[in-house]
Amino acid sequence: MKNSAEPSGSTLIKKSGLSLSQKQGLTGWAFLFLAAGLIVLMNFYPMVRGFMMSLQTGVGANMQFSGFVNYTRLFEDPRFRQTLINTFIYLLVQVPIMLILGLILATMLNSRNLKAKGFFRTAIFLPCAVGLVAYSLVFRQMFAFDGLVNTVLVNIGILETGHNWLGTPWSARLVIILGLLWRWTGFNMIFYLAGIQNVDTSIYEAARIDGANVFHQFWKITIPLLRPIILLTAIMSTNGTLQLFDESFNLTQGGPGVSSMTMSHYIFDTAFAGNPMLGYASAMSFAILLMVALLAFLQLKVGDRR
């Protein structure tokens, strides 16, 4: 006969405190608490403060609430309009070329018949490891009036005299585009190469047996299977181009005039150079944030067929 003084099962559970799943949940939150606190402190709090500042005008302690004056000023500022045009020129020209070139290079470097693949992969990816300031200064020297590019073009007879690459609007933009292609094509190529290497080789073998040439294999097999990776790299490249700063600041210094200046470069000048206008700079930052979010949403809607 069971002893009436013996505690029941429910009593033992109550005395034991938290259940195992509850303890595991609390342990997980304990590990996440510090990281979550840092994210809130370093990301969300500055974003809220930045938005509040974008609704203010003035300098320092004299800043006062002015509503959406800074945002309406964006539509009236010819310099912001010019930097917006410049940034979208880089976006529309450089990003498609970079993605297509990265796809082609990844396909070529995945060939079984290519020798020294490791060397070529490293050589193409290596520019990503070069410092932004360092490579900008090197490009600035190369495209100077007496630089390497003019010297070569004059010696081989393409140009009669040196061209002022950094002194005319379109050639200055071209130099920035070339610098971006040199630096970031290898970065995207690595993503595509990793994706291609995960494709079953029997798919390509079956296509070759059916008579598909290299172009048809690339168009009908490689691109459809890499669609998620292409979408990812397109979004990353778009976001990076819209926030482009180093090339404009270090390579062309935004010149001549503001003909090659990007929006981020203009925000920097507005916030820290001459007469600082932190409220207006914050408003421009949130305008870029809105553009990045909108373009990422459109790319997801167009590229994700699910």
CSV table of C-alpha atoms in Angstrom, one decimal:
chain,number,residue,atom,x,y,z
A,1,MET,CA,0.0,0.0,0.0
A,2,LYS,CA,1.3,3.4,-1.0
A,3,ASN,CA,2.4,5.6,1.9
A,4,SER,CA,0.1,8.7,2.1
A,5,ALA,CA,3.1,10.8,3.3
A,6,GLU,CA,5.0,10.2,0.1
A,7,PRO,CA,4.9,13.3,-2.2
A,8,SER,CA,3.0,12.9,-5.4
A,9,GLY,CA,4.6,13.4,-8.9
A,10,SER,CA,3.1,16.8,-9.3
A,11,THR,CA,4.5,18.0,-6.0
A,12,LEU,CA,8.0,16.8,-7.0
A,13,ILE,CA,7.7,18.8,-10.3
A,14,LYS,CA,6.7,21.9,-8.4
A,15,LYS,CA,9.5,21.5,-5.9
A,16,SER,CA,12.1,21.0,-8.7
A,17,GLY,CA,11.6,24.6,-10.0
A,18,LEU,CA,11.8,25.3,-13.8
A,19,SER,CA,11.4,22.6,-16.4
A,20,LEU,CA,14.3,21.6,-18.6
A,21,SER,CA,12.9,23.5,-21.7
A,22,GLN,CA,12.5,26.6,-19.6
A,23,LYS,CA,16.0,26.4,-18.3
A,24,GLN,CA,17.3,26.0,-21.8
A,25,GLY,CA,15.3,28.9,-23.0
A,26,LEU,CA,16.6,31.2,-20.2
A,27,THR,CA,20.2,30.0,-20.9
A,28,GLY,CA,19.8,31.0,-24.6
A,29,TRP,CA,18.4,34.4,-23.7
A,30,ALA,CA,21.3,34.9,-21.3
A,31,PHE,CA,23.8,34.3,-24.1
A,32,LEU,CA,21.8,36.5,-26.5
A,33,PHE,CA,21.2,39.4,-24.0
A,34,LEU,CA,24.6,41.0,-24.4
A,35,ALA,CA,24.6,40.7,-28.2
A,36,ALA,CA,21.0,42.0,-28.4
A,37,GLY,CA,21.9,44.9,-26.1
A,38,LEU,CA,24.9,45.9,-28.2
A,39,ILE,CA,22.8,45.7,-31.4
A,40,VAL,CA,20.2,48.0,-29.9
A,41,LEU,CA,22.8,50.4,-28.5
A,42,MET,CA,25.0,50.5,-31.6
A,43,ASN,CA,22.4,50.3,-34.4
A,44,PHE,CA,18.8,51.1,-33.4
A,45,TYR,CA,19.5,53.9,-30.9
A,46,PRO,CA,21.7,55.8,-33.4
A,47,MET,CA,19.0,55.3,-36.1
A,48,VAL,CA,16.3,56.8,-33.8
A,49,ARG,CA,18.6,59.6,-32.8
A,50,GLY,CA,19.5,60.2,-36.5
A,51,PHE,CA,15.8,60.4,-37.5
A,52,MET,CA,15.1,62.9,-34.7
A,53,MET,CA,18.1,65.0,-35.8
A,54,SER,CA,16.8,64.9,-39.4
A,55,LEU,CA,13.7,66.8,-38.1
A,56,GLN,CA,15.9,69.6,-36.7
A,57,THR,CA,17.7,72.6,-38.1
A,58,GLY,CA,20.5,74.7,-36.7
A,59,VAL,CA,24.0,73.9,-35.3
A,60,GLY,CA,25.0,72.4,-32.0
A,61,ALA,CA,23.0,73.5,-29.0
A,62,ASN,CA,20.9,75.8,-31.2
A,63,MET,CA,19.3,72.9,-33.1
A,64,GLN,CA,15.5,73.0,-32.9
A,65,PHE,CA,12.6,71.0,-34.2
A,66,SER,CA,11.5,72.1,-37.7
A,67,GLY,CA,9.4,69.2,-39.0
A,68,PHE,CA,10.1,67.9,-42.5
A,69,VAL,CA,11.9,71.0,-43.7
A,70,ASN,CA,15.1,69.1,-44.4
A,71,TYR,CA,13.3,66.5,-46.4
A,72,THR,CA,11.5,69.1,-48.6
A,73,ARG,CA,14.9,70.7,-49.1
A,74,LEU,CA,16.1,67.6,-50.9
A,75,PHE,CA,13.9,68.3,-53.8
A,76,GLU,CA,15.2,71.9,-54.1
A,77,ASP,CA,18.9,71.1,-53.7
A,78,PRO,CA,20.7,71.0,-57.2
A,79,ARG,CA,23.8,69.5,-55.7
A,80,PHE,CA,21.9,66.6,-54.1
A,81,ARG,CA,20.2,66.1,-57.4
A,82,GLN,CA,23.5,66.0,-59.2
A,83,THR,CA,25.0,63.5,-56.7
A,84,LEU,CA,21.9,61.4,-57.0
A,85,ILE,CA,22.3,61.3,-60.8
A,86,ASN,CA,26.0,60.4,-60.5
A,87,THR,CA,25.3,57.6,-58.1
A,88,PHE,CA,22.6,56.1,-60.3
A,89,ILE,CA,25.0,56.3,-63.3
A,90,TYR,CA,27.5,54.2,-61.4
A,91,LEU,CA,24.6,51.8,-60.4
A,92,LEU,CA,23.2,51.4,-63.9
A,93,VAL,CA,26.5,51.0,-65.7
A,94,GLN,CA,28.8,49.3,-63.2
A,95,VAL,CA,26.6,46.8,-61.4
A,96,PRO,CA,25.3,44.9,-64.5
A,97,ILE,CA,28.8,44.7,-66.1
A,98,MET,CA,30.3,43.5,-62.8
A,99,LEU,CA,27.7,40.8,-62.3
A,100,ILE,CA,27.9,39.5,-65.9
A,101,LEU,CA,31.7,39.6,-65.9
A,102,GLY,CA,31.7,37.8,-62.5
A,103,LEU,CA,29.5,35.0,-64.0
A,104,ILE,CA,31.6,34.6,-67.0
A,105,LEU,CA,34.8,34.5,-65.0
A,106,ALA,CA,33.4,32.0,-62.6
A,107,THR,CA,32.2,29.7,-65.4
A,108,MET,CA,35.7,29.9,-67.1
A,109,LEU,CA,37.5,29.2,-63.8
A,110,ASN,CA,35.4,26.2,-63.1
A,111,SER,CA,36.5,24.5,-66.3
A,112,ARG,CA,38.3,21.1,-65.8
A,113,ASN,CA,40.7,21.8,-68.7
A,114,LEU,CA,42.0,25.1,-67.2
A,115,LYS,CA,45.4,24.9,-65.6
A,116,ALA,CA,46.6,27.0,-62.7
A,117,LYS,CA,43.0,27.6,-61.6
A,118,GLY,CA,44.1,28.4,-58.1
A,119,PHE,CA,46.5,31.2,-59.4
A,120,PHE,CA,43.8,32.8,-61.5
A,121,ARG,CA,41.1,32.6,-58.8
A,122,THR,CA,43.5,34.3,-56.3
A,123,ALA,CA,44.6,36.9,-58.8
A,124,ILE,CA,41.0,38.0,-59.6
A,125,PHE,CA,39.9,37.9,-56.0
A,126,LEU,CA,43.0,39.7,-54.6
A,127,PRO,CA,41.8,43.3,-55.4
A,128,CYS,CA,39.1,42.8,-52.7
A,129,ALA,CA,41.9,42.6,-50.1
A,130,VAL,CA,43.5,45.8,-51.1
A,131,GLY,CA,42.7,48.8,-48.9
A,132,LEU,CA,40.2,51.3,-50.3
A,133,VAL,CA,42.4,54.3,-49.8
A,134,ALA,CA,45.5,52.6,-51.2
A,135,TYR,CA,43.9,51.4,-54.5
A,136,SER,CA,42.2,54.8,-55.0
A,137,LEU,CA,45.5,56.6,-54.7
A,138,VAL,CA,47.1,54.1,-57.2
A,139,PHE,CA,44.3,54.7,-59.7
A,140,ARG,CA,44.6,58.4,-59.2
A,141,GLN,CA,48.3,58.2,-60.1
A,142,MET,CA,47.6,55.9,-63.1
A,143,PHE,CA,45.0,58.2,-64.6
A,144,ALA,CA,46.9,61.5,-63.9
A,145,PHE,CA,47.8,63.6,-66.9
A,146,ASP,CA,51.3,62.3,-66.9
A,147,GLY,CA,50.4,58.9,-65.5
A,148,LEU,CA,50.8,55.4,-66.8
A,149,VAL,CA,47.5,55.3,-68.8
A,150,ASN,CA,48.2,58.4,-70.9
A,151,THR,CA,51.8,57.3,-71.4
A,152,VAL,CA,50.7,53.9,-72.8
A,153,LEU,CA,47.9,55.3,-75.0
A,154,VAL,CA,50.1,58.0,-76.5
A,155,ASN,CA,53.0,55.6,-77.2
A,156,ILE,CA,50.8,53.1,-79.0
A,157,GLY,CA,49.2,55.9,-81.0
A,158,ILE,CA,45.6,55.9,-79.7
A,159,LEU,CA,46.0,59.4,-78.3
A,160,GLU,CA,48.1,62.2,-79.7
A,161,THR,CA,48.3,64.0,-76.4
A,162,GLY,CA,47.4,63.0,-72.8
A,163,HIS,CA,43.8,63.2,-71.7
A,164,ASN,CA,42.8,64.9,-68.5
A,165,TRP,CA,40.9,61.9,-67.1
A,166,LEU,CA,40.1,63.3,-63.7
A,167,GLY,CA,39.4,66.8,-65.0
A,168,THR,CA,36.4,66.1,-67.2
A,169,PRO,CA,33.0,64.9,-65.9
A,170,TRP,CA,32.5,61.7,-68.0
A,171,SER,CA,36.0,60.5,-67.9
A,172,ALA,CA,36.1,61.0,-64.1
A,173,ARG,CA,33.0,58.9,-63.8
A,174,LEU,CA,34.6,56.3,-66.1
A,175,VAL,CA,37.7,56.1,-63.8
A,176,ILE,CA,35.4,55.5,-60.8
A,177,ILE,CA,33.5,52.8,-62.7
A,178,LEU,CA,36.8,51.1,-63.8
A,179,GLY,CA,38.0,51.2,-60.2
A,180,LEU,CA,34.8,49.6,-58.9
A,181,LEU,CA,35.0,46.9,-61.6
A,182,TRP,CA,38.6,46.1,-60.8
A,183,ARG,CA,37.9,45.8,-57.0
A,184,TRP,CA,34.6,44.1,-56.7
A,185,THR,CA,34.2,41.8,-59.7
A,186,GLY,CA,36.3,39.1,-58.0
A,187,PHE,CA,34.1,39.4,-54.9
A,188,ASN,CA,31.0,38.4,-56.8
A,189,MET,CA,32.9,35.8,-58.8
A,190,ILE,CA,33.7,33.9,-55.6
A,191,PHE,CA,29.9,33.6,-54.9
A,192,TYR,CA,29.2,32.3,-58.4
A,193,LEU,CA,32.1,29.9,-58.4
A,194,ALA,CA,30.9,28.4,-55.1
A,195,GLY,CA,27.4,28.0,-56.5
A,196,ILE,CA,28.6,26.4,-59.8
A,197,GLN,CA,30.8,23.9,-57.9
A,198,ASN,CA,27.6,22.7,-56.0
A,199,VAL,CA,25.9,21.9,-59.3
A,200,ASP,CA,25.9,18.2,-60.2
A,201,THR,CA,28.3,17.7,-63.1
A,202,SER,CA,26.0,15.1,-64.5
A,203,ILE,CA,23.6,17.9,-65.5
A,204,TYR,CA,26.3,19.4,-67.8
A,205,GLU,CA,27.3,16.0,-69.1
A,206,ALA,CA,23.7,15.2,-70.0
A,207,ALA,CA,23.4,18.6,-71.8
A,208,ARG,CA,26.6,17.9,-73.8
A,209,ILE,CA,25.3,14.6,-74.8
A,210,ASP,CA,22.1,16.3,-76.0
A,211,GLY,CA,24.2,18.6,-78.2
A,212,ALA,CA,24.1,21.8,-76.0
A,213,ASN,CA,27.2,24.0,-76.6
A,214,VAL,CA,28.9,26.1,-73.9
A,215,PHE,CA,26.6,29.1,-74.4
A,216,HIS,CA,23.5,27.0,-74.1
A,217,GLN,CA,24.8,25.3,-71.0
A,218,PHE,CA,25.6,28.7,-69.5
A,219,TRP,CA,22.2,30.2,-70.4
A,220,LYS,CA,19.9,27.2,-69.7
A,221,ILE,CA,21.7,25.6,-66.7
A,222,THR,CA,24.2,27.9,-65.0
A,223,ILE,CA,22.1,31.1,-64.8
A,224,PRO,CA,18.8,29.4,-63.7
A,225,LEU,CA,20.5,27.3,-61.0
A,226,LEU,CA,22.4,30.4,-59.7
A,227,ARG,CA,19.4,32.6,-59.6
A,228,PRO,CA,19.3,32.9,-55.8
A,229,ILE,CA,23.0,33.8,-55.7
A,230,ILE,CA,22.7,36.3,-58.5
A,231,LEU,CA,19.8,37.9,-56.6
A,232,LEU,CA,21.9,38.1,-53.5
A,233,THR,CA,24.9,39.6,-55.3
A,234,ALA,CA,22.7,42.1,-57.1
A,235,ILE,CA,21.2,43.3,-53.9
A,236,MET,CA,24.6,43.6,-52.2
A,237,SER,CA,26.1,45.4,-55.2
A,238,THR,CA,23.2,47.8,-55.4
A,239,ASN,CA,23.3,48.6,-51.7
A,240,GLY,CA,27.1,49.1,-51.8
A,241,THR,CA,26.9,51.4,-54.9
A,242,LEU,CA,24.2,53.6,-53.4
A,243,GLN,CA,26.4,54.1,-50.3
A,244,LEU,CA,29.6,54.6,-52.4
A,245,PHE,CA,32.0,57.0,-50.7
A,246,ASP,CA,35.7,56.0,-50.9
A,247,GLU,CA,36.2,56.2,-54.7
A,248,SER,CA,34.5,59.6,-54.9
A,249,PHE,CA,36.4,61.0,-51.9
A,250,ASN,CA,39.8,59.6,-52.6
A,251,LEU,CA,39.9,59.0,-56.3
A,252,THR,CA,38.3,62.1,-57.9
A,253,GLN,CA,37.5,64.1,-54.8
A,254,GLY,CA,34.0,64.6,-56.3
A,255,GLY,CA,35.4,66.7,-59.1
A,256,PRO,CA,35.5,68.4,-61.4
A,257,GLY,CA,33.0,70.4,-59.4
A,258,VAL,CA,30.5,67.8,-58.2
A,259,SER,CA,30.2,66.0,-61.5
A,260,SER,CA,31.5,62.7,-60.0
A,261,MET,CA,30.5,63.1,-56.3
A,262,THR,CA,28.3,60.5,-54.8
A,263,MET,CA,25.5,61.0,-52.3
A,264,SER,CA,27.5,59.6,-49.4
A,265,HIS,CA,30.4,62.0,-50.2
A,266,TYR,CA,27.9,64.9,-50.2
A,267,ILE,CA,26.5,63.8,-46.9
A,268,PHE,CA,30.1,63.7,-45.4
A,269,ASP,CA,30.8,67.2,-46.7
A,270,THR,CA,27.4,68.5,-45.4
A,271,ALA,CA,28.0,67.0,-42.0
A,272,PHE,CA,31.7,67.7,-41.4
A,273,ALA,CA,33.1,70.2,-43.9
A,274,GLY,CA,32.6,74.0,-43.9
A,275,ASN,CA,29.4,74.9,-42.2
A,276,PRO,CA,28.1,71.6,-40.7
A,277,MET,CA,24.4,70.9,-41.2
A,278,LEU,CA,23.8,67.7,-39.3
A,279,GLY,CA,20.1,67.8,-39.6
A,280,TYR,CA,20.2,68.0,-43.4
A,281,ALA,CA,22.9,65.3,-43.6
A,282,SER,CA,20.7,63.0,-41.5
A,283,ALA,CA,17.8,63.6,-43.8
A,284,MET,CA,19.9,62.7,-46.8
A,285,SER,CA,21.0,59.5,-45.0
A,286,PHE,CA,17.4,58.4,-44.5
A,287,ALA,CA,16.7,59.2,-48.1
A,288,ILE,CA,19.5,56.8,-49.1
A,289,LEU,CA,18.1,54.2,-46.6
A,290,LEU,CA,14.7,54.5,-48.3
A,291,MET,CA,16.2,54.0,-51.7
A,292,VAL,CA,18.2,51.0,-50.6
A,293,ALA,CA,15.1,49.4,-49.1
A,294,LEU,CA,12.9,50.1,-52.1
A,295,LEU,CA,15.4,48.8,-54.6
A,296,ALA,CA,16.1,45.7,-52.5
A,297,PHE,CA,12.3,45.0,-52.3
A,298,LEU,CA,11.9,45.5,-56.1
A,299,GLN,CA,14.8,43.1,-56.8
A,300,LEU,CA,13.4,40.5,-54.5
A,301,LYS,CA,10.0,40.8,-56.2
A,302,VAL,CA,11.5,40.5,-59.7
A,303,GLY,CA,14.2,37.9,-59.0
A,304,ASP,CA,12.5,35.6,-56.5
A,305,ARG,CA,10.0,33.5,-58.6
A,306,ARG,CA,8.6,31.7,-55.5
